[in-house]
Amino acid sequence: MFVLGIDPGLSRCGYGLVAGAGDRSTRPGGVTAVTAGVLETDPRAALPERLCLLRDELRRLMAEHRPDVVAVERVFFQVNARTAMSVGQASGLALAEAAAAGAEVAQYTSNEVKQALAAWGAADKAQVRRMVATVLGLAAVPGPPDVADALALAVCHLFAAPVRRAVAEARR
Amino acid sequence: MFVLGIDPGLSRCGYGLVAGAGDRSTRPGGVTAVTAGVLETDPRAALPERLCLLRDELRRLMAEHRPDVVAVERVFFQVNARTAMSVGQASGLALAEAAAAGAEVAQYTSNEVKQALAAWGAADKAQVRRMVATVLGLAAVPGPPDVADALALAVCHLFAAPVRRAVAEARR
């Protein structure tokens, strides 16, 4: 199973593709990073053109890698209203393009990612990123931060999805 | 010149296509409503599917009417953070699809729309909507409100754009 994590943003949108083996991916050894990077748009360009470019890049990414699942960070309002709006706009594009590509779409808050990877809520972002490196068997923390966060979303899905399914089945 | 106004929203996204004659459209008689309506998505459906459907509908709208300009309401954060996020996501799709369709894209705040149409800042939404009806030569206020607001955005562009151009030229 291929999971594409997306850390939405207009200036920088991180992505990370992780390969797991379904339920068995809960074993750290069963998860590997396939590719990762950052989609960037020029802050000097007009907003509609930047969103259009990001849309095209996201579409290209889905077409190239055909992920089974796309895990997008669930964003909330932040202190900086200007940034929050563009993050919301970028997340809208990511969710729409993922659904259009026929992928299953999951959303996780940064807290859910933290709990899935670090097992305690008080972990900071740096600790979560080190856990990503450990789980994926990487020698160093992947960078830049947008990439580490996108990979963390994908790993979170592989860890959290089996638990979600088990809970859903137990409720039936 | 055809201007498509869009009042972005996830459950209800208003649109209104107005035909004007460039600078001459500042005369009320020179502006007419061509078509208007509301794009709706089912609140019971999953968010990615709703955004994908809205994306497809917006694309269809641009392809069918080929507007010269798309005027999208510039949204800010509201009291209801949940609504504001989905409005932000919907606006991101509208801006990206408008740019992808090759249209010029303009954004106006509701205050700018109010000032362009009602000429005084204290006008309420109902007064702005009555002005839309008057300018477009309609017997009644167009409804529902999403439609009236979308038409107001298009009319605002036809009124405001010549002033913007004149100011830009005067600065040269």
mmCIF file of N, CA, C and O in Angstrom, chain A residues 67-147:
data_model
loop_
_atom_site.group_PDB
_atom_site.id
_atom_site.type_symbol
_atom_site.label_atom_id
_atom_site.label_comp_id
_atom_site.label_asym_id
_atom_site.label_seq_id
_atom_site.Cartn_x
_atom_site.Cartn_y
_atom_site.Cartn_z
ATOM 1 N N PRO A 67 -1.090 6.980 -5.493
ATOM 2 C CA PRO A 67 -1.160 6.492 -4.110
ATOM 3 C C PRO A 67 -2.531 5.846 -3.820
ATOM 4 O O PRO A 67 -3.548 6.276 -4.379
ATOM 5 N N ASP A 68 -2.528 4.809 -2.962
ATOM 6 C CA ASP A 68 -3.797 4.218 -2.533
ATOM 7 C C ASP A 68 -4.521 5.166 -1.587
ATOM 8 O O ASP A 68 -5.734 5.252 -1.586
ATOM 9 N N VAL A 69 -3.721 5.832 -0.760
ATOM 10 C CA VAL A 69 -4.268 6.747 0.242
ATOM 11 C C VAL A 69 -3.492 8.054 0.197
ATOM 12 O O VAL A 69 -2.273 8.038 -0.008
ATOM 13 N N VAL A 70 -4.201 9.157 0.348
ATOM 14 C CA VAL A 70 -3.542 10.454 0.516
ATOM 15 C C VAL A 70 -3.895 10.959 1.912
ATOM 16 O O VAL A 70 -5.085 11.066 2.253
ATOM 17 N N ALA A 71 -2.884 11.202 2.731
ATOM 18 C CA ALA A 71 -3.088 11.695 4.098
ATOM 19 C C ALA A 71 -2.716 13.175 4.152
ATOM 20 O O ALA A 71 -1.552 13.534 3.946
ATOM 21 N N VAL A 72 -3.711 14.015 4.380
ATOM 22 C CA VAL A 72 -3.520 15.470 4.359
ATOM 23 C C VAL A 72 -3.659 16.014 5.781
ATOM 24 O O VAL A 72 -4.554 15.595 6.518
ATOM 25 N N GLU A 73 -2.770 16.919 6.155
ATOM 26 C CA GLU A 73 -2.892 17.498 7.501
ATOM 27 C C GLU A 73 -4.187 18.286 7.610
ATOM 28 O O GLU A 73 -4.531 19.085 6.732
ATOM 29 N N ARG A 74 -4.928 18.006 8.686
ATOM 30 C CA ARG A 74 -6.153 18.755 8.957
ATOM 31 C C ARG A 74 -5.749 20.064 9.604
ATOM 32 O O ARG A 74 -5.160 20.077 10.676
ATOM 33 N N VAL A 75 -6.025 21.161 8.916
ATOM 34 C CA VAL A 75 -5.543 22.454 9.406
ATOM 35 C C VAL A 75 -6.629 23.215 10.153
ATOM 36 O O VAL A 75 -7.812 23.105 9.859
ATOM 37 N N PHE A 76 -6.192 23.960 11.128
ATOM 38 C CA PHE A 76 -7.096 24.805 11.911
ATOM 39 C C PHE A 76 -6.638 26.245 11.777
ATOM 40 O O PHE A 76 -5.586 26.521 11.207
ATOM 41 N N PHE A 77 -7.406 27.127 12.359
ATOM 42 C CA PHE A 77 -7.026 28.520 12.278
ATOM 43 C C PHE A 77 -5.888 28.807 13.205
ATOM 44 O O PHE A 77 -5.824 28.314 14.318
ATOM 45 N N GLN A 78 -4.991 29.597 12.694
ATOM 46 C CA GLN A 78 -3.798 29.934 13.440
ATOM 47 C C GLN A 78 -3.816 31.396 13.814
ATOM 48 O O GLN A 78 -4.736 32.123 13.477
ATOM 49 N N VAL A 79 -2.765 31.786 14.490
ATOM 50 C CA VAL A 79 -2.654 33.184 14.911
ATOM 51 C C VAL A 79 -2.574 34.082 13.670
ATOM 52 O O VAL A 79 -3.242 35.102 13.588
ATOM 53 N N ASN A 80 -1.769 33.665 12.700
ATOM 54 C CA ASN A 80 -1.588 34.457 11.491
ATOM 55 C C ASN A 80 -2.702 34.148 10.492
ATOM 56 O O ASN A 80 -2.667 33.149 9.789
ATOM 57 N N ALA A 81 -3.706 35.023 10.449
ATOM 58 C CA ALA A 81 -4.885 34.774 9.621
ATOM 59 C C ALA A 81 -4.532 34.724 8.139
ATOM 60 O O ALA A 81 -5.136 33.975 7.378
ATOM 61 N N ARG A 82 -3.533 35.487 7.739
ATOM 62 C CA ARG A 82 -3.152 35.518 6.327
ATOM 63 C C ARG A 82 -2.611 34.150 5.891
ATOM 64 O O ARG A 82 -2.975 33.619 4.851
ATOM 65 N N THR A 83 -1.727 33.574 6.719
ATOM 66 C CA THR A 83 -1.163 32.264 6.418
ATOM 67 C C THR A 83 -2.244 31.193 6.473
ATOM 68 O O THR A 83 -2.307 30.315 5.615
ATOM 69 N N ALA A 84 -3.113 31.269 7.484
ATOM 70 C CA ALA A 84 -4.152 30.247 7.663
ATOM 71 C C ALA A 84 -5.047 30.170 6.444
ATOM 72 O O ALA A 84 -5.435 29.081 6.021
ATOM 73 N N MET A 85 -5.396 31.322 5.855
ATOM 74 C CA MET A 85 -6.262 31.298 4.675
ATOM 75 C C MET A 85 -5.580 30.588 3.510
ATOM 76 O O MET A 85 -6.186 29.757 2.845
ATOM 77 N N SER A 86 -4.299 30.882 3.280
ATOM 78 C CA SER A 86 -3.632 30.242 2.148
ATOM 79 C C SER A 86 -3.399 28.749 2.431
ATOM 80 O O SER A 86 -3.437 27.929 1.508
ATOM 81 N N VAL A 87 -3.200 28.374 3.685
ATOM 82 C CA VAL A 87 -3.075 26.955 4.034
ATOM 83 C C VAL A 87 -4.417 26.252 3.777
ATOM 84 O O VAL A 87 -4.454 25.139 3.248
ATOM 85 N N GLY A 88 -5.510 26.931 4.130
ATOM 86 C CA GLY A 88 -6.843 26.374 3.866
ATOM 87 C C GLY A 88 -7.083 26.198 2.377
ATOM 88 O O GLY A 88 -7.595 25.158 1.936
ATOM 89 N N GLN A 89 -6.693 27.201 1.597
ATOM 90 C CA GLN A 89 -6.872 27.110 0.142
ATOM 91 C C GLN A 89 -6.041 25.971 -0.433
ATOM 92 O O GLN A 89 -6.526 25.200 -1.264
ATOM 93 N N ALA A 90 -4.792 25.832 0.039
ATOM 94 C CA ALA A 90 -3.922 24.750 -0.441
ATOM 95 C C ALA A 90 -4.484 23.385 -0.035
ATOM 96 O O ALA A 90 -4.466 22.434 -0.822
ATOM 97 N N SER A 91 -5.017 23.280 1.177
ATOM 98 C CA SER A 91 -5.568 21.997 1.625
ATOM 99 C C SER A 91 -6.798 21.626 0.804
ATOM 100 O O SER A 91 -7.013 20.451 0.496
ATOM 101 N N GLY A 92 -7.589 22.627 0.421
ATOM 102 C CA GLY A 92 -8.754 22.367 -0.432
ATOM 103 C C GLY A 92 -8.351 21.749 -1.763
ATOM 104 O O GLY A 92 -8.978 20.802 -2.244
ATOM 105 N N LEU A 93 -7.267 22.290 -2.338
ATOM 106 C CA LEU A 93 -6.772 21.747 -3.608
ATOM 107 C C LEU A 93 -6.279 20.309 -3.426
ATOM 108 O O LEU A 93 -6.567 19.438 -4.247
ATOM 109 N N ALA A 94 -5.530 20.072 -2.339
ATOM 110 C CA ALA A 94 -4.974 18.735 -2.100
ATOM 111 C C ALA A 94 -6.088 17.708 -1.923
ATOM 112 O O ALA A 94 -6.046 16.612 -2.494
ATOM 113 N N LEU A 95 -7.110 18.060 -1.148
ATOM 114 C CA LEU A 95 -8.221 17.128 -0.893
ATOM 115 C C LEU A 95 -9.001 16.857 -2.181
ATOM 116 O O LEU A 95 -9.347 15.709 -2.483
ATOM 117 N N ALA A 96 -9.271 17.907 -2.947
ATOM 118 C CA ALA A 96 -10.048 17.746 -4.192
ATOM 119 C C ALA A 96 -9.268 16.918 -5.212
ATOM 120 O O ALA A 96 -9.836 16.009 -5.842
ATOM 121 N N GLU A 97 -7.970 17.188 -5.356
ATOM 122 C CA GLU A 97 -7.180 16.449 -6.358
ATOM 123 C C GLU A 97 -6.988 14.987 -5.936
ATOM 124 O O GLU A 97 -6.966 14.098 -6.795
ATOM 125 N N ALA A 98 -6.861 14.751 -4.636
ATOM 126 C CA ALA A 98 -6.721 13.371 -4.152
ATOM 127 C C ALA A 98 -7.992 12.579 -4.441
ATOM 128 O O ALA A 98 -7.943 11.448 -4.923
ATOM 129 N N ALA A 99 -9.155 13.187 -4.161
ATOM 130 C CA ALA A 99 -10.429 12.510 -4.426
ATOM 131 C C ALA A 99 -10.610 12.307 -5.929
ATOM 132 O O ALA A 99 -11.077 11.254 -6.374
ATOM 133 N N ALA A 100 -10.227 13.309 -6.722
ATOM 134 C CA ALA A 100 -10.369 13.204 -8.180
ATOM 135 C C ALA A 100 -9.494 12.081 -8.734
ATOM 136 O O ALA A 100 -9.850 11.445 -9.729
ATOM 137 N N ALA A 101 -8.362 11.827 -8.079
ATOM 138 C CA ALA A 101 -7.459 10.765 -8.525
ATOM 139 C C ALA A 101 -7.924 9.386 -8.067
ATOM 140 O O ALA A 101 -7.286 8.381 -8.371
ATOM 141 N N GLY A 102 -9.030 9.346 -7.318
ATOM 142 C CA GLY A 102 -9.580 8.060 -6.895
ATOM 143 C C GLY A 102 -8.920 7.479 -5.653
ATOM 144 O O GLY A 102 -9.163 6.326 -5.302
ATOM 145 N N ALA A 103 -8.095 8.275 -4.976
ATOM 146 C CA ALA A 103 -7.437 7.789 -3.758
ATOM 147 C C ALA A 103 -8.389 7.884 -2.572
ATOM 148 O O ALA A 103 -9.304 8.708 -2.562
ATOM 149 N N GLU A 104 -8.166 7.018 -1.588
ATOM 150 C CA GLU A 104 -8.831 7.186 -0.297
ATOM 151 C C GLU A 104 -8.176 8.394 0.357
ATOM 152 O O GLU A 104 -6.956 8.576 0.220
ATOM 153 N N VAL A 105 -8.956 9.254 0.998
ATOM 154 C CA VAL A 105 -8.373 10.450 1.591
ATOM 155 C C VAL A 105 -8.568 10.422 3.103
ATOM 156 O O VAL A 105 -9.674 10.161 3.587
ATOM 157 N N ALA A 106 -7.487 10.647 3.832
ATOM 158 C CA ALA A 106 -7.556 10.710 5.290
ATOM 159 C C ALA A 106 -6.998 12.046 5.743
ATOM 160 O O ALA A 106 -6.145 12.622 5.078
ATOM 161 N N GLN A 107 -7.537 12.550 6.853
ATOM 162 C CA GLN A 107 -7.014 13.795 7.408
ATOM 163 C C GLN A 107 -6.610 13.560 8.861
ATOM 164 O O GLN A 107 -7.331 12.897 9.607
ATOM 165 N N TYR A 108 -5.491 14.084 9.256
ATOM 166 C CA TYR A 108 -5.025 13.966 10.634
ATOM 167 C C TYR A 108 -4.555 15.334 11.113
ATOM 168 O O TYR A 108 -3.926 16.079 10.360
ATOM 169 N N THR A 109 -4.864 15.651 12.361
ATOM 170 C CA THR A 109 -4.341 16.875 12.950
ATOM 171 C C THR A 109 -2.883 16.615 13.334
ATOM 172 O O THR A 109 -2.452 15.462 13.448
ATOM 173 N N SER A 110 -2.135 17.695 13.570
ATOM 174 C CA SER A 110 -0.731 17.505 13.957
ATOM 175 C C SER A 110 -0.648 16.769 15.291
ATOM 176 O O SER A 110 0.301 16.037 15.546
ATOM 177 N N ASN A 111 -1.673 16.926 16.136
ATOM 178 C CA ASN A 111 -1.710 16.202 17.406
ATOM 179 C C ASN A 111 -1.897 14.703 17.207
ATOM 180 O O ASN A 111 -1.296 13.898 17.919
ATOM 181 N N GLU A 112 -2.740 14.331 16.246
ATOM 182 C CA GLU A 112 -2.941 12.906 15.954
ATOM 183 C C GLU A 112 -1.653 12.290 15.413
ATOM 184 O O GLU A 112 -1.312 11.147 15.735
ATOM 185 N N VAL A 113 -0.943 13.054 14.584
ATOM 186 C CA VAL A 113 0.330 12.579 14.046
ATOM 187 C C VAL A 113 1.315 12.347 15.186
ATOM 188 O O VAL A 113 1.988 11.315 15.267
ATOM 189 N N LYS A 114 1.347 13.321 16.086
ATOM 190 C CA LYS A 114 2.246 13.251 17.235
ATOM 191 C C LYS A 114 1.942 12.010 18.084
ATOM 192 O O LYS A 114 2.844 11.260 18.472
ATOM 193 N N GLN A 115 0.649 11.783 18.355
ATOM 194 C CA GLN A 115 0.278 10.645 19.201
ATOM 195 C C GLN A 115 0.573 9.311 18.522
ATOM 196 O O GLN A 115 0.950 8.349 19.185
ATOM 197 N N ALA A 116 0.404 9.280 17.182
ATOM 198 C CA ALA A 116 0.659 8.028 16.467
ATOM 199 C C ALA A 116 2.152 7.710 16.446
ATOM 200 O O ALA A 116 2.547 6.554 16.507
ATOM 201 N N LEU A 117 2.976 8.743 16.388
ATOM 202 C CA LEU A 117 4.412 8.504 16.218
ATOM 203 C C LEU A 117 5.209 8.558 17.513
ATOM 204 O O LEU A 117 6.172 7.817 17.663
ATOM 205 N N ALA A 118 4.819 9.459 18.397
ATOM 206 C CA ALA A 118 5.660 9.642 19.573
ATOM 207 C C ALA A 118 5.029 9.047 20.820
ATOM 208 O O ALA A 118 5.676 8.958 21.856
ATOM 209 N N ALA A 119 3.764 8.637 20.698
ATOM 210 C CA ALA A 119 3.077 7.928 21.782
ATOM 211 C C ALA A 119 2.842 8.770 23.033
ATOM 212 O O ALA A 119 2.281 8.293 23.980
ATOM 213 N N TRP A 120 3.291 10.009 23.023
ATOM 214 C CA TRP A 120 2.892 10.883 24.125
ATOM 215 C C TRP A 120 2.688 12.294 23.593
ATOM 216 O O TRP A 120 3.426 12.754 22.720
ATOM 217 N N GLY A 121 1.654 12.933 24.115
ATOM 218 C CA GLY A 121 1.208 14.206 23.558
ATOM 219 C C GLY A 121 2.177 15.348 23.700
ATOM 220 O O GLY A 121 2.125 16.299 22.934
ATOM 221 N N ALA A 122 3.079 15.246 24.667
ATOM 222 C CA ALA A 122 3.959 16.384 24.933
ATOM 223 C C ALA A 122 5.197 16.393 24.041
ATOM 224 O O ALA A 122 6.039 17.272 24.164
ATOM 225 N N ALA A 123 5.305 15.408 23.137
ATOM 226 C CA ALA A 123 6.467 15.374 22.243
ATOM 227 C C ALA A 123 6.490 16.636 21.381
ATOM 228 O O ALA A 123 5.445 17.120 20.956
ATOM 229 N N ASP A 124 7.692 17.152 21.123
ATOM 230 C CA ASP A 124 7.751 18.330 20.255
ATOM 231 C C ASP A 124 7.969 17.898 18.805
ATOM 232 O O ASP A 124 8.167 16.711 18.518
ATOM 233 N N LYS A 125 7.914 18.857 17.909
ATOM 234 C CA LYS A 125 8.008 18.552 16.481
ATOM 235 C C LYS A 125 9.321 17.846 16.133
ATOM 236 O O LYS A 125 9.354 16.954 15.298
ATOM 237 N N ALA A 126 10.397 18.256 16.802
ATOM 238 C CA ALA A 126 11.711 17.664 16.521
ATOM 239 C C ALA A 126 11.726 16.178 16.882
ATOM 240 O O ALA A 126 12.287 15.348 16.153
ATOM 241 N N GLN A 127 11.068 15.836 17.996
ATOM 242 C CA GLN A 127 11.010 14.424 18.408
ATOM 243 C C GLN A 127 10.191 13.600 17.412
ATOM 244 O O GLN A 127 10.538 12.469 17.099
ATOM 245 N N VAL A 128 9.078 14.177 16.947
ATOM 246 C CA VAL A 128 8.238 13.487 15.962
ATOM 247 C C VAL A 128 9.053 13.230 14.693
ATOM 248 O O VAL A 128 9.011 12.140 14.120
ATOM 249 N N ARG A 129 9.836 14.214 14.285
ATOM 250 C CA ARG A 129 10.643 14.070 13.063
ATOM 251 C C ARG A 129 11.728 13.002 13.237
ATOM 252 O O ARG A 129 12.031 12.264 12.298
ATOM 253 N N ARG A 130 12.305 12.914 14.450
ATOM 254 C CA ARG A 130 13.303 11.866 14.691
ATOM 255 C C ARG A 130 12.645 10.495 14.636
ATOM 256 O O ARG A 130 13.224 9.534 14.130
ATOM 257 N N MET A 131 11.401 10.398 15.151
ATOM 258 C CA MET A 131 10.665 9.134 15.096
ATOM 259 C C MET A 131 10.408 8.713 13.647
ATOM 260 O O MET A 131 10.474 7.533 13.314
ATOM 261 N N VAL A 132 10.119 9.702 12.798
ATOM 262 C CA VAL A 132 9.891 9.421 11.372
ATOM 263 C C VAL A 132 11.140 8.766 10.777
ATOM 264 O O VAL A 132 11.052 7.755 10.080
ATOM 265 N N ALA A 133 12.299 9.340 11.093
ATOM 266 C CA ALA A 133 13.559 8.802 10.582
ATOM 267 C C ALA A 133 13.764 7.370 11.078
ATOM 268 O O ALA A 133 14.132 6.478 10.312
ATOM 269 N N THR A 134 13.489 7.140 12.363
ATOM 270 C CA THR A 134 13.667 5.806 12.958
ATOM 271 C C THR A 134 12.754 4.787 12.291
ATOM 272 O O THR A 134 13.189 3.710 11.874
ATOM 273 N N VAL A 135 11.473 5.134 12.178
ATOM 274 C CA VAL A 135 10.478 4.217 11.616
ATOM 275 C C VAL A 135 10.825 3.877 10.164
ATOM 276 O O VAL A 135 10.670 2.728 9.730
ATOM 277 N N LEU A 136 11.285 4.875 9.424
ATOM 278 C CA LEU A 136 11.578 4.663 8.003
ATOM 279 C C LEU A 136 12.990 4.126 7.777
ATOM 280 O O LEU A 136 13.402 3.908 6.631
ATOM 281 N N GLY A 137 13.748 3.938 8.856
ATOM 282 C CA GLY A 137 15.099 3.395 8.734
ATOM 283 C C GLY A 137 16.067 4.332 8.039
ATOM 284 O O GLY A 137 16.963 3.905 7.316
ATOM 285 N N LEU A 138 15.866 5.636 8.252
ATOM 286 C CA LEU A 138 16.749 6.627 7.616
ATOM 287 C C LEU A 138 17.869 6.997 8.577
ATOM 288 O O LEU A 138 17.668 7.051 9.795
ATOM 289 N N ALA A 139 19.030 7.268 8.020
ATOM 290 C CA ALA A 139 20.188 7.592 8.853
ATOM 291 C C ALA A 139 20.027 8.948 9.537
ATOM 292 O O ALA A 139 20.509 9.161 10.642
ATOM 293 N N ALA A 140 19.328 9.867 8.874
ATOM 294 C CA ALA A 140 19.164 11.204 9.438
ATOM 295 C C ALA A 140 17.705 11.640 9.314
ATOM 296 O O ALA A 140 16.934 11.044 8.550
ATOM 297 N N VAL A 141 17.341 12.672 10.066
ATOM 298 C CA VAL A 141 15.987 13.236 9.963
ATOM 299 C C VAL A 141 15.822 13.798 8.559
ATOM 300 O O VAL A 141 16.665 14.587 8.113
ATOM 301 N N PRO A 142 14.778 13.382 7.832
ATOM 302 C CA PRO A 142 14.604 13.920 6.481
ATOM 303 C C PRO A 142 14.309 15.413 6.534
ATOM 304 O O PRO A 142 13.677 15.900 7.462
ATOM 305 N N GLY A 143 14.807 16.147 5.545
ATOM 306 C CA GLY A 143 14.582 17.595 5.524
ATOM 307 C C GLY A 143 14.167 18.035 4.152
ATOM 308 O O GLY A 143 14.277 17.259 3.211
ATOM 309 N N PRO A 144 13.675 19.248 4.012
ATOM 310 C CA PRO A 144 13.374 20.223 5.064
ATOM 311 C C PRO A 144 12.170 19.793 5.914
ATOM 312 O O PRO A 144 11.586 18.753 5.641
ATOM 313 N N PRO A 145 11.803 20.580 6.952
ATOM 314 C CA PRO A 145 10.727 20.192 7.864
ATOM 315 C C PRO A 145 9.426 19.815 7.154
ATOM 316 O O PRO A 145 8.720 18.903 7.588
ATOM 317 N N ASP A 146 9.097 20.512 6.044
ATOM 318 C CA ASP A 146 7.852 20.212 5.318
ATOM 319 C C ASP A 146 7.833 18.759 4.858
ATOM 320 O O ASP A 146 6.792 18.113 4.824
ATOM 321 N N VAL A 147 9.004 18.259 4.466
ATOM 322 C CA VAL A 147 9.120 16.889 3.975
ATOM 323 C C VAL A 147 8.966 15.906 5.137
ATOM 324 O O VAL A 147 8.241 14.909 5.033
#
